[in-house]
Amino acid sequence: MCRWAAYVGQPIFLEDIVTRPAHSLIRQSQGAQRCVTPVNADGFGIAWYGERDEPGLYRDVMPAWSDPNLRSLVQQVRSGLFMAHVRASTGTATSRNNCHPFAVGRWSFMHNGQFGGYDAFRRDADLMIPDDLYAHRKGATDSEALFLIALGEGLDRDPKGAMERAVARMTDLSLRRGTAPHVRITCAFSDGQRLYAIRHASDDHAPSLYHRWSASRGGRAVVSEPLEDDQDDWQEVPANSFCIFDPESVVIESFRPTATAVAA
Amino acid sequence: MCRWAAYVGQPIFLEDIVTRPAHSLIRQSQGAQRCVTPVNADGFGIAWYGERDEPGLYRDVMPAWSDPNLRSLVQQVRSGLFMAHVRASTGTATSRNNCHPFAVGRWSFMHNGQFGGYDAFRRDADLMIPDDLYAHRKGATDSEALFLIALGEGLDRDPKGAMERAVARMTDLSLRRGTAPHVRITCAFSDGQRLYAIRHASDDHAPSLYHRWSASRGGRAVVSEPLEDDQDDWQEVPANSFCIFDPESVVIESFRPTATAVAA
Amino acid sequence: MCRWAAYVGQPIFLEDIVTRPAHSLIRQSQGAQRCVTPVNADGFGIAWYGERDEPGLYRDVMPAWSDPNLRSLVQQVRSGLFMAHVRASTGTATSRNNCHPFAVGRWSFMHNGQFGGYDAFRRDADLMIPDDLYAHRKGATDSEALFLIALGEGLDRDPKGAMERAVARMTDLSLRRGTAPHVRITCAFSDGQRLYAIRHASDDHAPSLYHRWSASRGGRAVVSEPLEDDQDDWQEVPANSFCIFDPESVVIESFRPTATAVAA
Amino acid sequence: MCRWAAYVGQPIFLEDIVTRPAHSLIRQSQGAQRCVTPVNADGFGIAWYGERDEPGLYRDVMPAWSDPNLRSLVQQVRSGLFMAHVRASTGTATSRNNCHPFAVGRWSFMHNGQFGGYDAFRRDADLMIPDDLYAHRKGATDSEALFLIALGEGLDRDPKGAMERAVARMTDLSLRRGTAPHVRITCAFSDGQRLYAIRHASDDHAPSLYHRWSASRGGRAVVSEPLEDDQDDWQEVPANSFCIFDPESVVIESFRPTATAVAA
């Protein structure tokens, strides 16, 4: 399990989410409270949208808390749409190419959770990545595979449908060739315009996911764990939800990967 | 293009090949003389056989010349069968998982050269890796793919035939979907008993490969470039050869990937 | 606070201490039980004596649990005298040059603990390093400074006296310019012949230190925390002790840095 | 010898200096033309001024050409005052803490060249760093020492005088305890307002230094080597010069470290 945090709204310094809050993402890398593995020290990454269509991307393999580059970057970079991730590997190597977020063109993606028994069907998952996207397959994680499969399913024109189909296809592999629990997932992704998030599981244990509007920042944070312990207005995203976060609106719909996949 | 060196014979310290000769592999990482790219600074690796069936493996992403760990290891480790590699990337990322040698079970493998247009058919190459070996696909290089395909073709029981079939299948992909020059390759591999090497190309420009018996060491070095400039008894391996190096014998046969592949 | 383990006796694979025991050093890097910081993920290192007078040295900045090079090395390397360390930084950067063990000539050294307020007197500590040893000052830790000061105080001919003088001089700096607690230290060091260890504090909270003879291994482990939870024959080293571990004998004397320092 | 490039003027993306020109700094890292060591692959760094008083800082140990983080950063970050450096070590370790630029408060500094025989007087150089700046001594280079000594000499209120005194003190050490050539140096530094540069040597071989106004960018580049081969309007900075580059003006004065040092 990993921990992540994302933001959409008025541009703020990344440090306002990543390092400054009392239970910032950096703190969560050392002591997460709402997941099984409290330490998330197998690499980290940030993706942010600035003046370019494509996001900036910075990832490295050391623990997030000990990287001076990260500390400097989040002090300098200001963005109105960004995401940050600290990783606890569930098996694949600690490698920059296995660190989240992943980025292809203007899309970025990060993930927490796993597809049960992934090692047994990793090759099949790779087969689901279309040929023209395969150059972007740089690591070995289920997360990167899911992202590329979703891009192949049309993430660009139908974010929810593409993710439902992609998750359904990965779920199907886990059901046929993997192990239970088959799917437990939260993820965030963006095209630089909107921030999307999913909370979903094939059982009753979807990973935690919260969001909160901050009037002082003029924006919304979407996080694995609340950034401050004394704020009681964090809203929990219901399990099996697909969320669209604009700076000024929140749309939460049901997320039904299986049903959609049958249709596909 | 990369540079590599291997050794089989009486156990010697790895430094006797890697760092001490006048034109040692470390020197070749800074200034190779017989290939297009003189600098091979995109990572390095060593594999050596000791008391275990499986080889030891040490790889990292910095230039070989600046890694104090490597310097210490080659001073300490003594082996009668080992290989070392310095990398100049032909496209894939600088990452430990893309550094040579690769190891699966008791087999190790390293490679210099490339299959033309690999980016365009990487997914097809991955498809050729059998499912039960796919867990060992950790990086994105053509080299690692070739090794795993060869293992799938029976490297264990028929080293030459397996490599002929594997190279033929990769060549076929390059012919159908890639670009010329289609194949230029030297590689070395071992099961811990013997040292095998191949020099092969689909045109007249196979990468350089030499070997030489050293009476003082009691062993044979197999290298991309001679380790000393003033030794005139380095023997060039003919193009399109498959070599079996025992401590006390050299067998050089013709290597014909296409013909064999047709039969397969 | 960090965690460490050392061994002297019949040559064994390093994995028998570093990775295989139920509460191995790698496990301690993820969940130490007898110190304030359970996670020791700010780098690691091993030093071992083999055929050379000088020890081999391998150090890197990632968490010990996620480094495949380390896993391979401890499977391959067999030694009758070695030490291993996992680091939790008390302030200085995560950098290979700040990772333990340190080595100069045939001596190696590793340390757990700290001198209170070190940041305020780091320059003074550097001044205590003799000019001819200053080339070995590569990082910024109090640990490396202590080692080099001890070498300057004659570690080679009088290990206990040199360490008493070195610790006394560092303690004096902490008393005059630093903060309480002034000294809490365990350390291990070796010249390749014997394994030495110190457990010492200026208050009642010396870090934990244990040792145990293993008949099956034919050697003795000296560790921050017992390697197995179900072994009740680990012996605690008393606070303020200087230990000399030979394969076949244990000598534990009192360690009195202040008194000796006055004499010096 | 290293290579570096700096810029002051209208904000531009860092890539316009670092990666896009035909003979960009990245190209110089692989094939510098005007210095003895063509390959500068022992780490790199960038420092840039944005919305904060303090500069952003990104440094790493791999070759600049193979780091995807660097490529992404220079595409995203826009600045009106920045510097970039690729390193070829003259002896000290490849380590982030030895990579340029260095930064203390709002000051940044980078350096090319060396003080002859530095290893022999490194401790004396450290002694010249004032106690209150010693916490910023993180690596072991002569470059970082020079920067901290200059800060101690009053860089903040008298940039030229402070640098003359600092260089004079280091020169004196090299004359008394080091080796010829005693000083060969180019360096750039900034307080976030102006860009300063020095070209100086104790013999006739000061490292190369050029500057050029670009009307299209609305700014001035200051570089070890011209960024384009076909531009004939790069101006060479005379040896023994101290330069102040504002967006709209260039002041070049004589730099006389020895004379000033006598006065000090």
mmCIF file of C-alpha atoms in Angstrom, chain C:
data_model
loop_
_atom_site.group_PDB
_atom_site.id
_atom_site.type_symbol
_atom_site.label_atom_id
_atom_site.label_comp_id
_atom_site.label_asym_id
_atom_site.label_seq_id
_atom_site.Cartn_x
_atom_site.Cartn_y
_atom_site.Cartn_z
ATOM 1 C CA MET C 1 19.605 5.959 16.247
ATOM 2 C CA CYS C 2 20.744 3.201 13.958
ATOM 3 C CA ARG C 3 20.993 -0.576 14.251
ATOM 4 C CA TRP C 4 24.021 -2.736 13.576
ATOM 5 C CA ALA C 5 25.308 -6.296 13.735
ATOM 6 C CA ALA C 6 28.820 -7.734 13.645
ATOM 7 C CA TYR C 7 30.306 -11.206 13.611
ATOM 8 C CA VAL C 8 33.605 -12.929 14.378
ATOM 9 C CA GLY C 9 34.279 -16.645 14.082
ATOM 10 C CA GLN C 10 34.217 -19.359 11.463
ATOM 11 C CA PRO C 11 33.522 -17.858 8.040
ATOM 12 C CA ILE C 12 29.790 -17.710 7.309
ATOM 13 C CA PHE C 13 27.756 -16.147 4.568
ATOM 14 C CA LEU C 14 26.847 -12.598 5.533
ATOM 15 C CA GLU C 15 23.185 -13.453 4.980
ATOM 16 C CA ASP C 16 23.284 -15.571 8.127
ATOM 17 C CA ILE C 17 23.360 -12.324 10.085
ATOM 18 C CA VAL C 18 22.032 -9.709 7.681
ATOM 19 C CA THR C 19 18.945 -11.250 6.099
ATOM 20 C CA ARG C 20 18.123 -14.790 7.273
ATOM 21 C CA PRO C 21 17.436 -14.604 11.026
ATOM 22 C CA ALA C 22 13.854 -13.913 12.077
ATOM 23 C CA HIS C 23 14.887 -10.541 13.514
ATOM 24 C CA SER C 24 17.791 -10.008 11.098
ATOM 25 C CA LEU C 25 19.382 -6.624 10.575
ATOM 26 C CA ILE C 26 17.166 -6.146 7.513
ATOM 27 C CA ARG C 27 14.101 -6.748 9.651
ATOM 28 C CA GLN C 28 15.462 -4.279 12.175
ATOM 29 C CA SER C 29 15.729 -1.709 9.385
ATOM 30 C CA GLN C 30 11.955 -1.964 9.005
ATOM 31 C CA GLY C 31 10.974 -2.509 12.598
ATOM 32 C CA ALA C 32 13.578 -2.140 15.314
ATOM 33 C CA GLN C 33 12.230 -2.939 18.769
ATOM 34 C CA ARG C 34 14.700 -1.522 21.252
ATOM 35 C CA CYS C 35 15.170 2.039 20.099
ATOM 36 C CA VAL C 36 13.118 5.179 19.606
ATOM 37 C CA THR C 37 13.102 5.151 15.803
ATOM 38 C CA PRO C 38 11.797 1.827 14.535
ATOM 39 C CA VAL C 39 12.657 2.627 10.903
ATOM 40 C CA ASN C 40 16.292 2.703 9.823
ATOM 41 C CA ALA C 41 15.979 3.530 6.150
ATOM 42 C CA ASP C 42 18.540 6.288 5.562
ATOM 43 C CA GLY C 43 21.137 4.089 3.956
ATOM 44 C CA PHE C 44 23.106 1.040 4.998
ATOM 45 C CA GLY C 45 26.510 -0.559 4.661
ATOM 46 C CA ILE C 46 28.605 -3.675 5.146
ATOM 47 C CA ALA C 47 32.330 -4.141 5.720
ATOM 48 C CA TRP C 48 33.935 -7.550 5.611
ATOM 49 C CA TYR C 49 37.410 -9.058 5.817
ATOM 50 C CA GLY C 50 38.400 -11.655 3.275
ATOM 51 C CA GLU C 51 41.708 -12.364 1.574
ATOM 52 C CA ARG C 52 42.938 -8.776 1.700
ATOM 53 C CA ASP C 53 44.241 -6.767 4.616
ATOM 54 C CA GLU C 54 41.736 -4.039 3.823
ATOM 55 C CA PRO C 55 38.048 -4.714 4.301
ATOM 56 C CA GLY C 56 35.546 -4.806 1.484
ATOM 57 C CA LEU C 57 33.032 -1.986 1.709
ATOM 58 C CA TYR C 58 29.554 -1.699 0.228
ATOM 59 C CA ARG C 59 27.274 1.211 1.123
ATOM 60 C CA ASP C 60 24.244 2.803 -0.463
ATOM 61 C CA VAL C 61 21.538 5.321 0.326
ATOM 62 C CA MET C 62 18.322 3.366 -0.176
ATOM 63 C CA PRO C 63 16.643 1.346 2.547
ATOM 64 C CA ALA C 64 18.526 -1.909 3.110
ATOM 65 C CA TRP C 65 15.369 -3.924 2.517
ATOM 66 C CA SER C 66 14.968 -2.786 -1.083
ATOM 67 C CA ASP C 67 18.471 -3.179 -2.480
ATOM 68 C CA PRO C 68 18.968 -6.251 -4.691
ATOM 69 C CA ASN C 69 22.741 -5.701 -4.741
ATOM 70 C CA LEU C 70 22.877 -6.101 -0.994
ATOM 71 C CA ARG C 71 20.733 -9.221 -1.124
ATOM 72 C CA SER C 72 23.044 -10.771 -3.709
ATOM 73 C CA LEU C 73 26.243 -9.782 -1.914
ATOM 74 C CA VAL C 74 25.264 -11.252 1.434
ATOM 75 C CA GLN C 75 24.359 -14.499 -0.337
ATOM 76 C CA GLN C 76 27.753 -14.716 -2.043
ATOM 77 C CA VAL C 77 30.273 -13.328 0.395
ATOM 78 C CA ARG C 78 31.567 -15.503 3.211
ATOM 79 C CA SER C 79 33.646 -13.946 5.951
ATOM 80 C CA GLY C 80 34.934 -14.678 9.430
ATOM 81 C CA LEU C 81 34.851 -11.040 10.486
ATOM 82 C CA PHE C 82 32.312 -8.547 9.249
ATOM 83 C CA MET C 83 29.930 -5.791 10.265
ATOM 84 C CA ALA C 84 26.659 -4.408 8.879
ATOM 85 C CA HIS C 85 24.752 -1.218 9.621
ATOM 86 C CA VAL C 86 21.328 0.315 8.871
ATOM 87 C CA ARG C 87 21.035 4.049 9.376
ATOM 88 C CA ALA C 88 18.442 6.408 10.759
ATOM 89 C CA SER C 89 19.886 9.860 10.265
ATOM 90 C CA THR C 90 19.987 12.175 13.256
ATOM 91 C CA GLY C 91 20.423 15.186 11.021
ATOM 92 C CA THR C 92 23.164 14.840 8.458
ATOM 93 C CA ALA C 93 22.282 14.106 4.854
ATOM 94 C CA THR C 94 21.463 10.717 3.426
ATOM 95 C CA SER C 95 24.610 10.177 1.386
ATOM 96 C CA ARG C 96 26.922 7.242 0.733
ATOM 97 C CA ASN C 97 29.695 9.165 2.449
ATOM 98 C CA ASN C 98 27.576 9.406 5.581
ATOM 99 C CA CYS C 99 26.758 5.697 5.609
ATOM 100 C CA HIS C 100 28.518 3.313 7.972
ATOM 101 C CA PRO C 101 30.818 1.417 8.150
ATOM 102 C CA PHE C 102 33.752 3.711 7.465
ATOM 103 C CA ALA C 103 37.100 2.252 6.493
ATOM 104 C CA VAL C 104 40.673 3.541 6.561
ATOM 105 C CA GLY C 105 43.442 1.145 5.681
ATOM 106 C CA ARG C 106 42.743 -2.134 7.460
ATOM 107 C CA TRP C 107 40.425 -0.503 10.011
ATOM 108 C CA SER C 108 36.658 -0.406 9.781
ATOM 109 C CA PHE C 109 34.224 1.331 12.122
ATOM 110 C CA MET C 110 30.489 1.732 12.630
ATOM 111 C CA HIS C 111 28.465 3.605 15.189
ATOM 112 C CA ASN C 112 25.019 3.992 16.693
ATOM 113 C CA GLY C 113 24.115 6.983 18.833
ATOM 114 C CA GLN C 114 25.170 10.583 18.877
ATOM 115 C CA PHE C 115 27.017 13.394 20.574
ATOM 116 C CA GLY C 116 24.474 15.953 21.786
ATOM 117 C CA GLY C 117 24.431 19.198 19.855
ATOM 118 C CA TYR C 118 26.952 18.013 17.301
ATOM 119 C CA ASP C 119 25.829 20.561 14.714
ATOM 120 C CA ALA C 120 27.081 23.347 16.944
ATOM 121 C CA PHE C 121 30.607 21.960 17.253
ATOM 122 C CA ARG C 122 31.124 20.073 14.025
ATOM 123 C CA ARG C 123 33.929 22.371 12.915
ATOM 124 C CA ASP C 124 35.751 21.839 16.214
ATOM 125 C CA ALA C 125 35.398 18.102 15.777
ATOM 126 C CA ASP C 126 36.929 18.352 12.308
ATOM 127 C CA LEU C 127 39.834 20.291 13.809
ATOM 128 C CA MET C 128 40.639 17.281 15.978
ATOM 129 C CA ILE C 129 41.239 15.130 12.915
ATOM 130 C CA PRO C 130 44.982 15.080 12.185
ATOM 131 C CA ASP C 131 46.056 16.523 8.872
ATOM 132 C CA ASP C 132 47.366 13.234 7.516
ATOM 133 C CA LEU C 133 44.009 11.568 8.101
ATOM 134 C CA TYR C 134 41.919 14.434 6.775
ATOM 135 C CA ALA C 135 41.818 13.006 3.253
ATOM 136 C CA HIS C 136 39.567 10.305 4.712
ATOM 137 C CA ARG C 137 37.018 12.871 5.966
ATOM 138 C CA LYS C 138 34.472 12.404 3.191
ATOM 139 C CA GLY C 139 31.137 12.995 4.871
ATOM 140 C CA ALA C 140 29.803 15.113 7.707
ATOM 141 C CA THR C 141 28.814 12.695 10.484
ATOM 142 C CA ASP C 142 30.009 12.726 14.084
ATOM 143 C CA SER C 143 30.640 8.997 13.591
ATOM 144 C CA GLU C 144 33.251 9.427 10.891
ATOM 145 C CA ALA C 145 34.870 12.237 12.889
ATOM 146 C CA LEU C 146 35.080 10.010 15.980
ATOM 147 C CA PHE C 147 36.698 7.241 13.957
ATOM 148 C CA LEU C 148 39.317 9.532 12.431
ATOM 149 C CA ILE C 149 40.065 11.196 15.777
ATOM 150 C CA ALA C 150 40.529 7.751 17.315
ATOM 151 C CA LEU C 151 42.895 6.774 14.518
ATOM 152 C CA GLY C 152 44.812 9.943 15.278
ATOM 153 C CA GLU C 153 44.895 8.989 18.955
ATOM 154 C CA GLY C 154 46.623 5.719 18.106
ATOM 155 C CA LEU C 155 43.860 3.197 17.454
ATOM 156 C CA ASP C 156 46.424 0.984 15.795
ATOM 157 C CA ARG C 157 48.598 0.396 18.853
ATOM 158 C CA ASP C 158 46.144 1.088 21.710
ATOM 159 C CA PRO C 159 42.531 0.528 20.656
ATOM 160 C CA LYS C 160 40.952 1.076 24.047
ATOM 161 C CA GLY C 161 43.040 4.072 25.055
ATOM 162 C CA ALA C 162 42.631 5.722 21.663
ATOM 163 C CA MET C 163 38.867 5.334 21.804
ATOM 164 C CA GLU C 164 38.723 6.597 25.377
ATOM 165 C CA ARG C 165 40.653 9.685 24.371
ATOM 166 C CA ALA C 166 38.611 10.232 21.228
ATOM 167 C CA VAL C 167 35.260 9.825 22.992
ATOM 168 C CA ALA C 168 36.477 12.061 25.804
ATOM 169 C CA ARG C 169 37.428 14.817 23.380
ATOM 170 C CA MET C 170 34.064 14.621 21.597
ATOM 171 C CA THR C 171 32.276 14.506 24.956
ATOM 172 C CA ASP C 172 34.138 17.589 26.071
ATOM 173 C CA LEU C 173 32.947 19.439 22.970
ATOM 174 C CA SER C 174 29.377 18.400 23.657
ATOM 175 C CA LEU C 175 29.646 19.505 27.282
ATOM 176 C CA ARG C 176 31.077 22.886 26.383
ATOM 177 C CA ARG C 177 29.175 23.687 23.219
ATOM 178 C CA GLY C 178 26.463 21.079 22.717
ATOM 179 C CA THR C 179 23.349 19.848 24.444
ATOM 180 C CA ALA C 180 22.280 17.010 26.716
ATOM 181 C CA PRO C 181 22.194 14.056 26.466
ATOM 182 C CA HIS C 182 25.866 14.471 25.678
ATOM 183 C CA VAL C 183 26.944 10.963 24.763
ATOM 184 C CA ARG C 184 25.060 7.823 23.886
ATOM 185 C CA ILE C 185 27.046 5.398 21.859
ATOM 186 C CA THR C 186 27.565 1.863 20.774
ATOM 187 C CA CYS C 187 30.173 1.186 18.166
ATOM 188 C CA ALA C 188 32.068 -1.699 16.628
ATOM 189 C CA PHE C 189 35.424 -1.589 14.924
ATOM 190 C CA SER C 190 38.055 -3.948 13.685
ATOM 191 C CA ASP C 191 41.539 -4.190 12.272
ATOM 192 C CA GLY C 192 40.725 -7.439 10.542
ATOM 193 C CA GLN C 193 42.068 -9.492 13.451
ATOM 194 C CA ARG C 194 39.717 -8.766 16.310
ATOM 195 C CA LEU C 195 36.293 -7.295 16.727
ATOM 196 C CA TYR C 196 36.029 -4.477 19.230
ATOM 197 C CA ALA C 197 32.856 -2.916 20.614
ATOM 198 C CA ILE C 198 31.916 -0.145 23.004
ATOM 199 C CA ARG C 199 28.720 0.539 24.893
ATOM 200 C CA HIS C 200 28.774 3.865 26.653
ATOM 201 C CA ALA C 201 26.674 6.868 27.663
ATOM 202 C CA SER C 202 27.041 10.004 29.721
ATOM 203 C CA ASP C 203 23.677 9.232 31.296
ATOM 204 C CA ASP C 204 21.779 6.042 32.157
ATOM 205 C CA HIS C 205 20.523 5.440 28.626
ATOM 206 C CA ALA C 206 23.297 3.730 26.706
ATOM 207 C CA PRO C 207 21.952 2.144 23.502
ATOM 208 C CA SER C 208 21.321 -1.576 23.676
ATOM 209 C CA LEU C 209 24.109 -4.070 22.885
ATOM 210 C CA TYR C 210 24.123 -7.854 22.989
ATOM 211 C CA HIS C 211 26.380 -10.738 22.044
ATOM 212 C CA ARG C 212 25.924 -14.486 21.702
ATOM 213 C CA TRP C 213 28.061 -17.484 20.797
ATOM 214 C CA SER C 214 26.536 -19.780 18.200
ATOM 215 C CA ALA C 215 27.858 -23.322 18.285
ATOM 216 C CA SER C 216 26.271 -24.125 14.946
ATOM 217 C CA ARG C 217 28.003 -21.200 13.267
ATOM 218 C CA GLY C 218 31.182 -21.497 15.295
ATOM 219 C CA GLY C 219 31.207 -17.780 15.904
ATOM 220 C CA ARG C 220 29.888 -14.864 17.894
ATOM 221 C CA ALA C 221 27.400 -12.211 16.877
ATOM 222 C CA VAL C 222 27.480 -8.735 18.436
ATOM 223 C CA VAL C 223 24.294 -6.819 17.795
ATOM 224 C CA SER C 224 22.059 -3.876 18.666
ATOM 225 C CA GLU C 225 19.144 -6.286 19.033
ATOM 226 C CA PRO C 226 19.010 -10.090 19.342
ATOM 227 C CA LEU C 227 18.641 -11.753 15.951
ATOM 228 C CA GLU C 228 16.039 -14.258 17.095
ATOM 229 C CA ASP C 229 13.155 -13.594 19.443
ATOM 230 C CA ASP C 230 13.133 -17.074 20.924
ATOM 231 C CA GLN C 231 16.772 -17.253 21.971
ATOM 232 C CA ASP C 232 17.136 -16.451 25.644
ATOM 233 C CA ASP C 233 20.898 -16.723 25.833
ATOM 234 C CA TRP C 234 21.832 -13.335 24.375
ATOM 235 C CA GLN C 235 24.118 -11.567 26.842
ATOM 236 C CA GLU C 236 23.706 -7.861 27.378
ATOM 237 C CA VAL C 237 26.896 -5.844 27.367
ATOM 238 C CA PRO C 238 26.964 -3.645 30.491
ATOM 239 C CA ALA C 239 26.951 0.099 29.949
ATOM 240 C CA ASN C 240 30.383 1.753 29.797
ATOM 241 C CA SER C 241 32.155 -1.333 28.549
ATOM 242 C CA PHE C 242 34.965 -1.933 26.105
ATOM 243 C CA CYS C 243 34.766 -5.368 24.503
ATOM 244 C CA ILE C 244 37.330 -7.449 22.650
ATOM 245 C CA PHE C 245 35.775 -10.322 20.736
ATOM 246 C CA ASP C 246 38.054 -13.005 19.441
ATOM 247 C CA PRO C 247 36.556 -16.057 17.826
ATOM 248 C CA GLU C 248 37.208 -17.934 21.033
ATOM 249 C CA SER C 249 37.245 -15.380 23.818
ATOM 250 C CA VAL C 250 35.397 -12.379 25.139
ATOM 251 C CA VAL C 251 37.086 -9.695 27.186
ATOM 252 C CA ILE C 252 34.907 -6.982 28.650
ATOM 253 C CA GLU C 253 36.621 -4.123 30.426
ATOM 254 C CA SER C 254 35.349 -0.829 31.759
ATOM 255 C CA PHE C 255 35.369 2.079 29.341
ATOM 256 C CA ARG C 256 36.167 5.426 30.969
ATOM 257 C CA PRO C 257 36.642 8.132 28.417
ATOM 258 C CA THR C 258 36.609 11.099 30.778
ATOM 259 C CA ALA C 259 39.319 9.931 33.160
ATOM 260 C CA THR C 260 41.644 8.922 30.387
ATOM 261 C CA ALA C 261 41.099 12.170 28.619
ATOM 262 C CA VAL C 262 42.260 14.139 31.611
ATOM 263 C CA ALA C 263 45.481 12.169 31.576
ATOM 264 C CA ALA C 264 45.871 12.786 27.861
#
